[in-house]
XYZ file of C-alpha atoms in Angstrom:
642
model
C -62.383 -278.632 -13.767
C -61.251 -276.292 -16.544
C -63.604 -275.834 -19.504
C -63.894 -273.753 -22.645
C -66.738 -272.331 -24.729
C -66.653 -270.557 -28.081
C -69.074 -268.692 -30.285
C -68.844 -266.406 -33.321
C -67.305 -263.469 -31.486
C -65.427 -264.869 -28.490
C -63.582 -267.774 -26.894
C -63.733 -268.246 -23.113
C -61.961 -270.396 -20.569
C -63.483 -271.183 -17.179
C -61.276 -272.265 -14.296
C -61.766 -272.833 -10.600
C -60.279 -269.406 -9.768
C -61.543 -267.248 -12.620
C -62.492 -266.929 -16.281
C -60.883 -265.316 -19.334
C -62.366 -264.010 -22.567
C -60.714 -263.627 -25.971
C -62.761 -261.550 -28.408
C -62.696 -262.923 -31.954
C -63.804 -261.721 -35.376
C -65.635 -264.390 -37.379
C -64.689 -267.313 -35.179
C -65.705 -270.713 -36.524
C -64.764 -273.748 -34.451
C -62.691 -276.321 -36.352
C -59.539 -276.220 -38.418
C -56.040 -277.604 -38.057
C -53.929 -275.108 -36.121
C -50.313 -275.653 -35.013
C -49.721 -277.438 -31.715
C -50.026 -275.332 -28.579
C -46.967 -274.480 -26.486
C -46.766 -276.674 -23.415
C -49.499 -278.713 -21.788
C -53.053 -277.410 -21.420
C -56.139 -278.631 -19.567
C -58.669 -277.531 -22.205
C -58.230 -276.406 -25.801
C -60.183 -275.449 -28.900
C -59.194 -274.724 -32.477
C -61.022 -272.460 -34.905
C -60.654 -270.071 -37.801
C -60.799 -266.322 -37.213
C -59.959 -263.062 -38.954
C -58.645 -261.599 -35.702
C -58.422 -262.519 -32.051
C -57.898 -260.326 -28.989
C -55.745 -261.458 -26.105
C -57.054 -261.492 -22.528
C -55.625 -259.395 -19.721
C -52.151 -260.472 -18.658
C -48.512 -260.277 -19.750
C -48.120 -261.857 -23.202
C -44.941 -263.641 -24.267
C -43.831 -265.216 -27.542
C -42.483 -268.671 -26.734
C -40.422 -271.093 -28.790
C -36.682 -270.726 -29.131
C -36.440 -268.605 -26.023
C -39.076 -266.179 -24.729
C -39.671 -262.502 -25.454
C -42.430 -260.066 -24.682
C -45.092 -259.655 -27.370
C -44.828 -256.208 -28.989
C -46.961 -254.307 -31.453
C -45.926 -254.828 -35.064
C -45.635 -257.536 -37.691
C -45.255 -261.262 -37.109
C -43.593 -262.967 -40.049
C -44.428 -266.254 -41.778
C -44.070 -269.380 -39.675
C -45.588 -270.754 -36.503
C -46.091 -268.370 -33.596
C -46.945 -269.428 -30.059
C -48.051 -267.060 -27.310
C -48.362 -267.468 -23.548
C -50.584 -265.039 -21.626
C -50.251 -264.953 -17.837
C -53.969 -264.750 -17.193
C -56.196 -266.680 -14.771
C -56.541 -269.332 -16.067
C -53.338 -269.232 -18.106
C -53.949 -268.838 -21.853
C -51.897 -270.191 -24.759
C -52.317 -269.589 -28.501
C -50.719 -270.925 -31.656
C -51.148 -269.908 -35.306
C -49.319 -269.463 -38.599
C -48.057 -266.018 -39.601
C -48.044 -263.494 -41.069
C -50.082 -261.458 -38.624
C -50.225 -257.954 -37.178
C -50.213 -257.182 -33.457
C -52.031 -254.007 -32.401
C -50.857 -251.881 -29.506
C -52.728 -251.711 -26.214
C -53.164 -253.627 -22.969
C -55.307 -256.267 -24.698
C -53.862 -256.296 -28.226
C -55.643 -257.715 -31.257
C -53.819 -260.182 -33.482
C -55.063 -259.649 -37.033
C -54.637 -261.927 -40.055
C -54.762 -261.042 -43.765
C -57.391 -263.781 -44.217
C -59.203 -266.212 -41.851
C -56.561 -268.268 -40.112
C -56.586 -271.428 -37.970
C -55.878 -270.565 -34.332
C -55.586 -272.925 -31.366
C -56.456 -271.569 -27.925
C -55.676 -273.491 -24.745
C -56.163 -272.904 -21.033
C -54.407 -274.326 -17.985
C -54.238 -273.774 -14.261
C -52.639 -275.318 -11.203
C -55.236 -277.578 -9.579
C -56.591 -276.413 -6.242
C -57.066 -278.937 -3.438
C -60.582 -280.247 -3.046
C -62.475 -279.367 0.103
C -62.804 -282.339 2.447
C -65.826 -283.544 4.379
C -65.551 -286.241 7.019
C -68.693 -288.201 7.824
C -69.638 -291.432 9.618
C -69.576 -294.554 7.455
C -73.364 -294.773 7.385
C -76.097 -293.924 4.864
C -76.854 -290.839 6.966
C -73.199 -289.831 6.745
C -73.224 -290.221 2.968
C -76.345 -288.048 2.773
C -74.490 -285.345 4.715
C -71.614 -285.508 2.212
C -74.022 -285.129 -0.725
C -75.689 -282.145 0.937
C -72.285 -280.529 1.452
C -71.399 -281.092 -2.216
C -74.590 -279.291 -3.243
C -73.400 -276.194 -1.364
C -70.360 -275.802 -3.643
C -72.355 -274.460 -6.615
C -71.348 -271.034 -7.915
C -74.514 -270.579 -9.983
C -78.198 -271.038 -9.111
C -79.449 -270.558 -12.665
C -79.125 -272.689 -15.787
C -75.383 -271.904 -15.999
C -74.715 -274.681 -13.481
C -75.418 -277.160 -16.281
C -72.080 -276.101 -17.809
C -69.214 -278.091 -16.232
C -67.102 -274.943 -15.960
C -69.600 -273.479 -13.486
C -69.532 -276.471 -11.150
C -66.514 -276.392 -8.799
C -64.888 -279.683 -7.772
C -66.979 -281.444 -5.157
C -65.558 -282.402 -1.741
C -63.436 -285.437 -1.052
C -65.274 -287.842 1.247
C -63.537 -289.366 4.253
C -64.995 -291.553 6.981
C -64.693 -290.713 10.668
C -66.167 -288.297 13.170
C -68.304 -285.686 11.416
C -66.324 -282.647 10.203
C -67.866 -280.290 7.640
C -66.596 -276.744 7.129
C -68.967 -273.884 7.889
C -69.334 -272.813 4.258
C -70.529 -276.304 3.320
C -72.686 -276.774 6.393
C -74.983 -273.759 6.385
C -78.745 -273.537 6.461
C -80.482 -275.393 3.628
C -81.931 -273.130 0.929
C -82.925 -275.782 -1.617
C -85.545 -278.505 -1.468
C -85.417 -281.484 0.879
C -84.926 -284.965 -0.507
C -85.585 -288.016 1.674
C -84.598 -291.580 0.799
C -84.615 -294.938 2.627
C -81.686 -295.672 4.917
C -79.440 -297.584 2.536
C -76.179 -296.689 0.842
C -77.625 -297.635 -2.550
C -80.592 -295.253 -2.146
C -78.322 -292.372 -1.114
C -75.941 -292.949 -4.031
C -78.817 -293.213 -6.528
C -80.257 -289.920 -5.240
C -76.877 -288.169 -5.044
C -76.575 -286.674 -8.573
C -80.091 -285.168 -8.538
C -79.800 -283.925 -4.940
C -76.375 -282.405 -5.648
C -77.480 -280.656 -8.826
C -80.542 -279.199 -7.067
C -78.526 -278.166 -4.015
C -80.984 -280.216 -1.962
C -80.767 -281.199 1.686
C -80.497 -284.997 1.387
C -81.738 -287.012 4.359
C -82.495 -290.629 5.186
C -85.805 -291.680 6.682
C -88.757 -294.023 6.403
C -91.142 -294.311 3.508
C -90.561 -294.043 -0.234
C -88.106 -291.545 -1.770
C -89.511 -288.019 -1.812
C -88.475 -284.516 -2.798
C -90.270 -281.460 -1.469
C -89.860 -277.708 -1.373
C -91.328 -274.545 -2.843
C -93.364 -275.409 -5.950
C -92.204 -279.040 -5.714
C -93.552 -282.157 -4.000
C -92.867 -285.511 -5.629
C -92.907 -289.071 -4.383
C -90.883 -291.712 -6.226
C -91.245 -295.464 -6.462
C -88.873 -297.503 -4.259
C -85.690 -299.017 -5.667
C -84.990 -300.254 -8.252
C -87.544 -298.032 -10.076
C -86.314 -295.018 -8.106
C -83.035 -295.128 -10.029
C -84.785 -294.716 -13.385
C -87.068 -291.971 -12.029
C -84.227 -289.991 -10.450
C -82.125 -290.355 -13.605
C -84.997 -289.155 -15.769
C -85.620 -286.129 -13.535
C -81.940 -285.099 -13.658
C -81.712 -285.626 -17.402
C -84.775 -283.483 -18.019
C -83.584 -280.671 -15.760
C -80.050 -280.576 -17.200
C -81.525 -280.703 -20.712
C -83.656 -277.642 -19.944
C -80.810 -275.765 -18.270
C -78.389 -276.559 -21.090
C -80.859 -275.054 -23.552
C -81.676 -272.026 -21.390
C -78.221 -270.923 -20.342
C -76.461 -267.969 -21.881
C -72.850 -267.536 -20.813
C -69.856 -265.666 -22.289
C -68.204 -267.610 -25.062
C -71.257 -269.719 -25.767
C -74.292 -268.906 -27.865
C -77.463 -267.692 -26.177
C -80.478 -269.725 -25.178
C -81.444 -272.586 -27.477
C -84.966 -272.615 -26.008
C -86.915 -269.429 -26.743
C -90.170 -270.902 -25.412
C -89.095 -271.273 -21.783
C -86.807 -268.332 -21.080
C -89.166 -267.279 -18.277
C -87.679 -270.146 -16.261
C -84.095 -268.903 -16.547
C -84.375 -266.885 -13.319
C -86.370 -269.510 -11.393
C -84.662 -271.588 -8.657
C -83.602 -275.141 -9.575
C -86.516 -276.774 -7.726
C -89.028 -274.686 -9.669
C -87.338 -275.557 -12.952
C -87.489 -279.248 -12.005
C -91.191 -278.992 -11.128
C -91.820 -277.399 -14.514
C -90.108 -280.134 -16.514
C -91.774 -282.903 -14.504
C -95.170 -281.335 -15.215
C -94.456 -281.074 -18.942
C -94.461 -283.750 -21.657
C -91.159 -285.598 -21.761
C -88.977 -284.198 -24.553
C -86.639 -286.193 -26.745
C -83.459 -286.178 -24.688
C -79.877 -286.425 -25.919
C -78.065 -289.606 -25.051
C -76.684 -289.257 -21.529
C -72.933 -289.846 -21.387
C -72.288 -291.852 -18.215
C -74.045 -294.195 -15.797
C -72.389 -295.849 -12.806
C -73.584 -299.099 -11.230
C -73.093 -299.572 -7.484
C -73.451 -302.206 -4.798
C -75.251 -301.347 -1.552
C -71.969 -300.568 0.190
C -71.245 -297.436 2.234
C -67.578 -297.648 1.180
C -68.651 -296.621 -2.332
C -69.321 -293.164 -0.885
C -65.598 -292.469 -1.414
C -66.438 -292.220 -5.102
C -68.971 -289.408 -4.658
C -66.609 -286.722 -6.062
C -66.064 -288.888 -9.136
C -69.795 -289.370 -9.693
C -70.872 -285.802 -8.957
C -68.123 -284.001 -10.904
C -69.173 -285.942 -14.014
C -72.929 -285.850 -13.228
C -73.006 -289.609 -13.656
C -76.378 -291.257 -13.256
C -76.339 -293.987 -10.597
C -78.103 -297.370 -10.706
C -77.995 -300.451 -8.479
C -75.631 -303.000 -9.984
C -77.287 -305.982 -11.631
C -75.593 -308.555 -13.834
C -76.117 -312.033 -15.206
C -73.809 -314.806 -16.292
C -72.336 -314.038 -19.676
C -73.942 -315.784 -22.620
C -71.285 -318.169 -23.979
C -72.078 -316.878 -27.464
C -71.325 -313.294 -26.426
C -67.597 -314.016 -26.500
C -66.428 -316.224 -29.345
C -65.497 -319.750 -28.342
C -61.859 -320.467 -28.927
C -61.178 -324.093 -29.615
C -58.214 -323.601 -31.963
C -55.710 -322.638 -29.302
C -52.769 -322.626 -31.691
C -54.119 -319.470 -33.272
C -54.054 -317.556 -30.016
C -51.371 -316.201 -27.784
C -50.108 -318.172 -24.823
C -51.801 -319.788 -21.842
C -53.942 -317.063 -20.356
C -55.722 -316.533 -17.032
C -59.412 -317.314 -17.029
C -61.619 -314.266 -16.351
C -65.216 -314.971 -15.394
C -66.880 -311.933 -16.925
C -70.487 -310.931 -16.258
C -73.060 -309.285 -18.494
C -74.267 -306.116 -16.724
C -77.817 -304.777 -17.039
C -77.120 -301.329 -18.497
C -79.186 -298.152 -18.454
C -79.737 -295.660 -21.279
C -76.267 -294.120 -21.392
C -73.384 -294.243 -23.833
C -70.679 -295.109 -21.294
C -70.836 -297.209 -18.154
C -68.750 -297.433 -14.967
C -68.911 -300.467 -12.688
C -68.504 -300.104 -8.924
C -69.596 -303.560 -7.840
C -68.532 -307.196 -7.712
C -67.701 -309.025 -10.923
C -65.824 -308.218 -14.124
C -68.233 -306.599 -16.581
C -68.131 -306.430 -20.348
C -69.268 -303.155 -21.958
C -68.426 -301.183 -18.786
C -65.213 -299.999 -17.187
C -64.309 -301.128 -13.687
C -63.757 -298.286 -11.211
C -61.023 -299.142 -8.724
C -59.756 -295.926 -7.147
C -61.745 -292.848 -6.072
C -58.925 -290.331 -6.609
C -58.654 -290.471 -10.403
C -57.387 -287.268 -11.966
C -59.103 -287.428 -15.380
C -56.256 -285.872 -17.411
C -52.524 -286.353 -17.732
C -50.428 -284.085 -15.520
C -48.954 -280.841 -16.817
C -45.643 -280.672 -18.664
C -44.434 -282.866 -21.507
C -45.718 -286.356 -22.233
C -43.693 -289.542 -21.964
C -44.899 -292.694 -23.715
C -43.166 -296.061 -23.394
C -43.842 -298.726 -26.035
C -42.685 -302.174 -24.935
C -42.488 -305.061 -27.430
C -41.485 -308.202 -25.585
C -42.058 -310.808 -28.316
C -40.110 -310.866 -31.617
C -43.048 -312.380 -33.542
C -45.133 -309.328 -32.604
C -42.598 -306.812 -33.882
C -45.128 -305.387 -36.360
C -47.007 -303.894 -33.416
C -44.094 -301.529 -32.761
C -45.722 -299.309 -35.393
C -47.795 -297.768 -32.609
C -44.711 -295.785 -31.603
C -44.871 -293.999 -34.963
C -48.610 -293.468 -34.473
C -47.985 -291.647 -31.204
C -45.191 -289.560 -32.728
C -47.264 -288.565 -35.762
C -50.491 -287.793 -33.892
C -48.613 -285.817 -31.222
C -46.260 -284.046 -33.655
C -45.403 -280.517 -32.570
C -46.136 -281.244 -28.914
C -43.710 -281.827 -26.082
C -43.654 -285.624 -26.162
C -40.991 -288.317 -25.790
C -41.769 -291.759 -27.204
C -39.443 -294.539 -26.068
C -39.380 -298.014 -27.628
C -38.156 -301.026 -25.614
C -37.688 -304.599 -26.798
C -37.386 -307.872 -24.892
C -37.170 -306.286 -21.457
C -36.211 -308.423 -18.481
C -38.568 -308.583 -15.509
C -36.418 -306.017 -13.663
C -36.321 -303.616 -16.611
C -40.060 -303.950 -17.270
C -40.731 -303.279 -13.600
C -38.628 -300.106 -13.882
C -40.724 -298.896 -16.806
C -43.979 -299.357 -14.895
C -42.584 -297.952 -11.655
C -40.980 -294.917 -13.305
C -42.799 -291.664 -14.134
C -44.519 -292.061 -17.493
C -47.893 -291.077 -18.914
C -48.546 -294.278 -20.874
C -47.052 -297.752 -21.172
C -48.176 -299.547 -24.340
C -47.180 -303.180 -23.754
C -47.134 -305.705 -26.597
C -46.424 -309.292 -25.682
C -47.775 -312.269 -23.773
C -49.604 -312.410 -20.464
C -49.812 -315.702 -18.630
C -51.017 -316.786 -15.219
C -47.753 -315.665 -13.580
C -47.740 -312.218 -15.199
C -46.332 -310.359 -18.217
C -43.881 -312.581 -20.065
C -40.220 -311.516 -20.208
C -37.142 -313.365 -21.520
C -36.155 -314.263 -17.939
C -39.596 -315.111 -16.565
C -42.829 -313.273 -15.835
C -43.497 -309.972 -14.083
C -46.585 -309.892 -11.867
C -47.964 -306.377 -11.435
C -48.942 -307.310 -7.880
C -45.217 -307.588 -7.060
C -44.458 -303.958 -8.023
C -43.737 -301.560 -5.166
C -45.996 -299.041 -6.864
C -46.981 -298.010 -10.391
C -45.660 -294.659 -11.598
C -47.298 -295.053 -15.008
C -50.489 -292.993 -15.117
C -52.033 -295.183 -17.819
C -51.316 -298.325 -19.807
C -52.488 -300.599 -22.592
C -51.688 -304.289 -22.123
C -52.254 -305.591 -25.645
C -51.724 -309.185 -24.606
C -53.982 -312.163 -24.094
C -55.819 -312.358 -20.785
C -54.193 -309.234 -19.321
C -57.143 -308.206 -17.140
C -55.712 -309.246 -13.787
C -52.352 -307.603 -14.485
C -54.130 -304.368 -15.403
C -56.308 -304.629 -12.316
C -53.208 -304.845 -10.129
C -51.498 -301.949 -11.945
C -54.414 -299.682 -11.027
C -54.331 -300.997 -7.468
C -50.642 -300.083 -7.397
C -51.276 -296.478 -8.472
C -52.126 -296.228 -12.191
C -55.169 -294.166 -13.147
C -56.504 -296.314 -15.971
C -55.636 -299.007 -18.461
C -56.998 -301.080 -21.322
C -56.785 -304.862 -21.017
C -58.123 -308.087 -22.502
C -60.392 -310.685 -20.943
C -59.307 -313.649 -23.060
C -57.032 -314.648 -25.906
C -56.965 -312.454 -29.012
C -55.598 -312.972 -32.510
C -52.315 -311.195 -33.294
C -53.698 -309.542 -36.437
C -56.761 -308.248 -34.622
C -54.639 -307.022 -31.721
C -52.545 -304.956 -34.166
C -55.650 -303.404 -35.771
C -57.232 -302.469 -32.478
C -53.977 -301.317 -30.909
C -53.233 -298.945 -33.786
C -56.736 -297.431 -33.772
C -56.673 -297.094 -29.989
C -53.298 -295.329 -30.059
C -54.524 -292.837 -32.659
C -57.603 -291.996 -30.613
C -55.701 -291.612 -27.343
C -53.169 -289.321 -29.013
C -56.022 -287.191 -30.376
C -57.370 -286.556 -26.876
C -60.228 -289.052 -26.676
C -61.030 -290.401 -23.206
C -59.834 -293.954 -22.535
C -63.254 -295.583 -22.547
C -64.413 -293.687 -25.605
C -61.212 -294.470 -27.481
C -61.540 -298.162 -26.708
C -65.239 -298.285 -27.580
C -64.463 -296.784 -31.007
C -61.433 -299.016 -31.582
C -63.347 -302.167 -30.589
C -65.438 -301.792 -33.731
C -62.339 -302.623 -35.754
C -62.286 -306.292 -34.762
C -64.725 -309.180 -34.395
C -63.853 -309.908 -30.767
C -64.016 -306.304 -29.574
C -65.853 -307.210 -26.377
C -62.704 -308.989 -25.220
C -61.142 -305.555 -24.584
C -62.195 -303.603 -21.482
C -61.032 -300.649 -19.388
C -60.035 -300.800 -15.725
C -59.782 -297.602 -13.704
C -61.017 -294.156 -14.690
C -62.418 -294.447 -18.203
C -62.799 -290.645 -18.434
C -59.016 -290.125 -18.213
C -57.308 -288.567 -21.249
C -53.708 -288.830 -22.356
C -53.921 -285.164 -23.346
C -56.570 -282.467 -23.628
C -58.467 -282.628 -26.931
C -58.593 -279.602 -29.187
C -62.290 -278.774 -29.175
C -65.041 -281.260 -28.443
C -63.959 -284.651 -29.852
C -66.577 -285.779 -32.356
C -67.086 -288.657 -34.748
C -68.534 -288.994 -38.241
C -70.380 -291.885 -39.793
C -70.589 -291.941 -43.565
C -72.691 -294.031 -45.932
C -72.700 -293.796 -49.701
C -76.133 -293.661 -51.361
C -77.546 -293.085 -54.833
C -77.941 -289.390 -53.925
C -74.438 -288.896 -52.583
C -73.466 -289.522 -48.951
C -75.446 -289.708 -45.757
C -73.335 -288.023 -43.089
C -73.929 -288.082 -39.337
C -71.895 -286.284 -36.706
C -71.980 -286.506 -32.934
C -69.893 -285.156 -30.093
C -69.850 -286.910 -26.761
C -67.508 -288.226 -24.070
C -67.912 -289.978 -20.719
C -67.700 -286.587 -18.950
C -69.757 -284.553 -21.453
C -72.922 -284.017 -19.361
C -74.175 -280.468 -19.883
C -71.820 -279.552 -22.709
C -72.836 -278.051 -26.033
C -70.944 -278.197 -29.320
C -70.971 -276.367 -32.630
C -72.010 -278.719 -35.420
C -69.552 -278.777 -38.326
C -72.487 -279.555 -40.655
C -74.457 -276.333 -40.177
C -72.616 -274.311 -37.508
C -75.572 -274.588 -35.120
C -75.157 -275.430 -31.453
C -76.233 -278.860 -30.252
C -76.199 -280.637 -26.915
C -73.544 -283.302 -26.505
C -75.163 -286.681 -27.133
C -77.400 -285.207 -29.837
C -76.334 -286.186 -33.349
C -77.061 -284.346 -36.581
C -77.247 -285.683 -40.127
C -77.201 -284.393 -43.694
C -77.032 -285.638 -47.285
C -74.072 -284.260 -49.237
C -72.449 -284.659 -52.605
C -68.888 -285.949 -52.829
C -67.285 -282.511 -53.176
C -69.002 -281.226 -50.026
C -68.071 -284.347 -48.077
C -64.409 -284.025 -49.065
C -64.410 -280.347 -48.024
C -66.001 -281.235 -44.672
C -63.554 -284.043 -43.922
C -60.623 -281.836 -44.902
C -61.822 -279.115 -42.519
C -62.732 -281.160 -39.424
C -60.253 -283.643 -37.950
C -62.209 -286.609 -36.543
C -62.506 -290.382 -36.864
C -64.996 -291.580 -39.483
C -66.823 -294.895 -39.597
C -67.080 -295.658 -43.322
C -67.473 -298.890 -45.222
C -67.135 -300.950 -42.053
C -63.841 -299.419 -40.950
C -62.575 -296.498 -38.886
C -60.566 -293.888 -40.780
C -59.340 -290.389 -40.015
C -61.194 -287.646 -41.836
C -58.149 -286.210 -43.626
C -57.059 -289.634 -44.911
C -60.575 -290.496 -46.049
C -60.985 -287.128 -47.760
C -57.917 -287.910 -49.869
C -59.224 -291.363 -50.811
C -62.662 -290.037 -51.775
C -61.119 -287.226 -53.781
C -58.833 -289.585 -55.703
C -61.703 -292.002 -56.353
C -63.616 -289.220 -58.106
C -60.904 -288.571 -60.665
């Protein structure tokens, strides 16, 4: 997992095989820099007076490639590739001056917006093979805990946690480096798959030796001896313990590219082992914790152990799945069928009991609302390297207005290597070719009926495809859940679908907002949760597959504003979060201070200050009951003041 961090004097990228540092003069995260050259796994934009390249051969890329030399760079966009580990890319507007030396400085006549991106070729995960038993799952969790590179608070940063092992079932096979003598605490849980999965995130983060046995859940070691209540209370207790420990570590850590400790009162714990830090937080009053990004809900099924890498890489909390029949009033009754699209499949959705997290993954029976349904354990989380291909399919003439999403993708991805293709009234064979071919996103607009996606010559059932080459999709059609479900089963990573019939006008509004958010680098589930606020029947739209997947890497930490006009000006709130944001920190655009993801900040501003803020920071804004983009809203507010 490749990550970045930035502070006032440096920008860093952390990969699985190394880290790079770019020194910077007066760096301030934010700003609208030119698009980066090529595809990157992590990126950040900021303003700086000068920035120093990392070690590695530097090349100017664009119309051809040439080595970067000392001297002047003229007006216009400049893009640089540095062959570092991880690979580093930059983009900025000239003029600029390049110093001589092995690590040259690029200097600007005044603070300039610069985008910095990092990429690397993924390394294969280690593999552990264990029996398909609770004891086998516990062995896999213990092995995952041995992958940590850092014992101290730095392990709270995702860039310091290597990918955890793939889990396979069979005769036990664990490599020597993942099967050594235990050095962390011992955690014992009852012999059930649910208990092991609930304990997994805490045991992994601690580097604990997880075992199954009799009696209530327990964790013991130097300076630590705690007994937990049995399930289901154990899930809440384990989640609380992990949240408190990661909160402390996120405030204590000090790593290159990120500001120092945010907690001056407890720096004595920075050198203590994880178990001692946990004992300290459990013995202290519970602090106010940021909203945790992701919880996953599981059945008591050993087969769910295949998803351990997914859960542990994202530090998802785990809870036993519990759901009730959906309140008929929760989804609007639709008696006026003529206002809705087609005859749609009936989806019996359930109302899940959700924990205190922003995003929710469902790994159990039933079709949940307000949670995405995990279907495959090998999700990648980000579109593959290289250029993007997006296919927009409009299969109904009366829905032609929804073709505007093609322009949304082109505008939001302007300057990047992207091909947007528009198709109309595709036959079943041609639509199958689109889904089976290599593409990053299929945005389908049309009808879905019991037999599949409607085409002029019949209906295409996703279950009949040989495989799905599309990495992601949006089926903006009535009752498209089952088709989306089958697309993921056939190989897609993720998709957005509908549970019931939806109004054409509302489908257009949501589809446009969703496209804008995806193109800006928001994760699928976060993009849909924001877009759902645009329509009355937002709960009819759900995600199937990996809701943390992104169409492209965001530039910086994707945040959102909420804005409310008052007699004193405007109340502004800002937050940065994502389904995979556990342990991340962000620089607040309101005061420049560092905050933990999931922790919002507010301020009261006059109109001029709000316009300046929205001009400077590109983000969606919830204002006056609608979602707008900050630059567009800044223009409207500025004109309204004239």
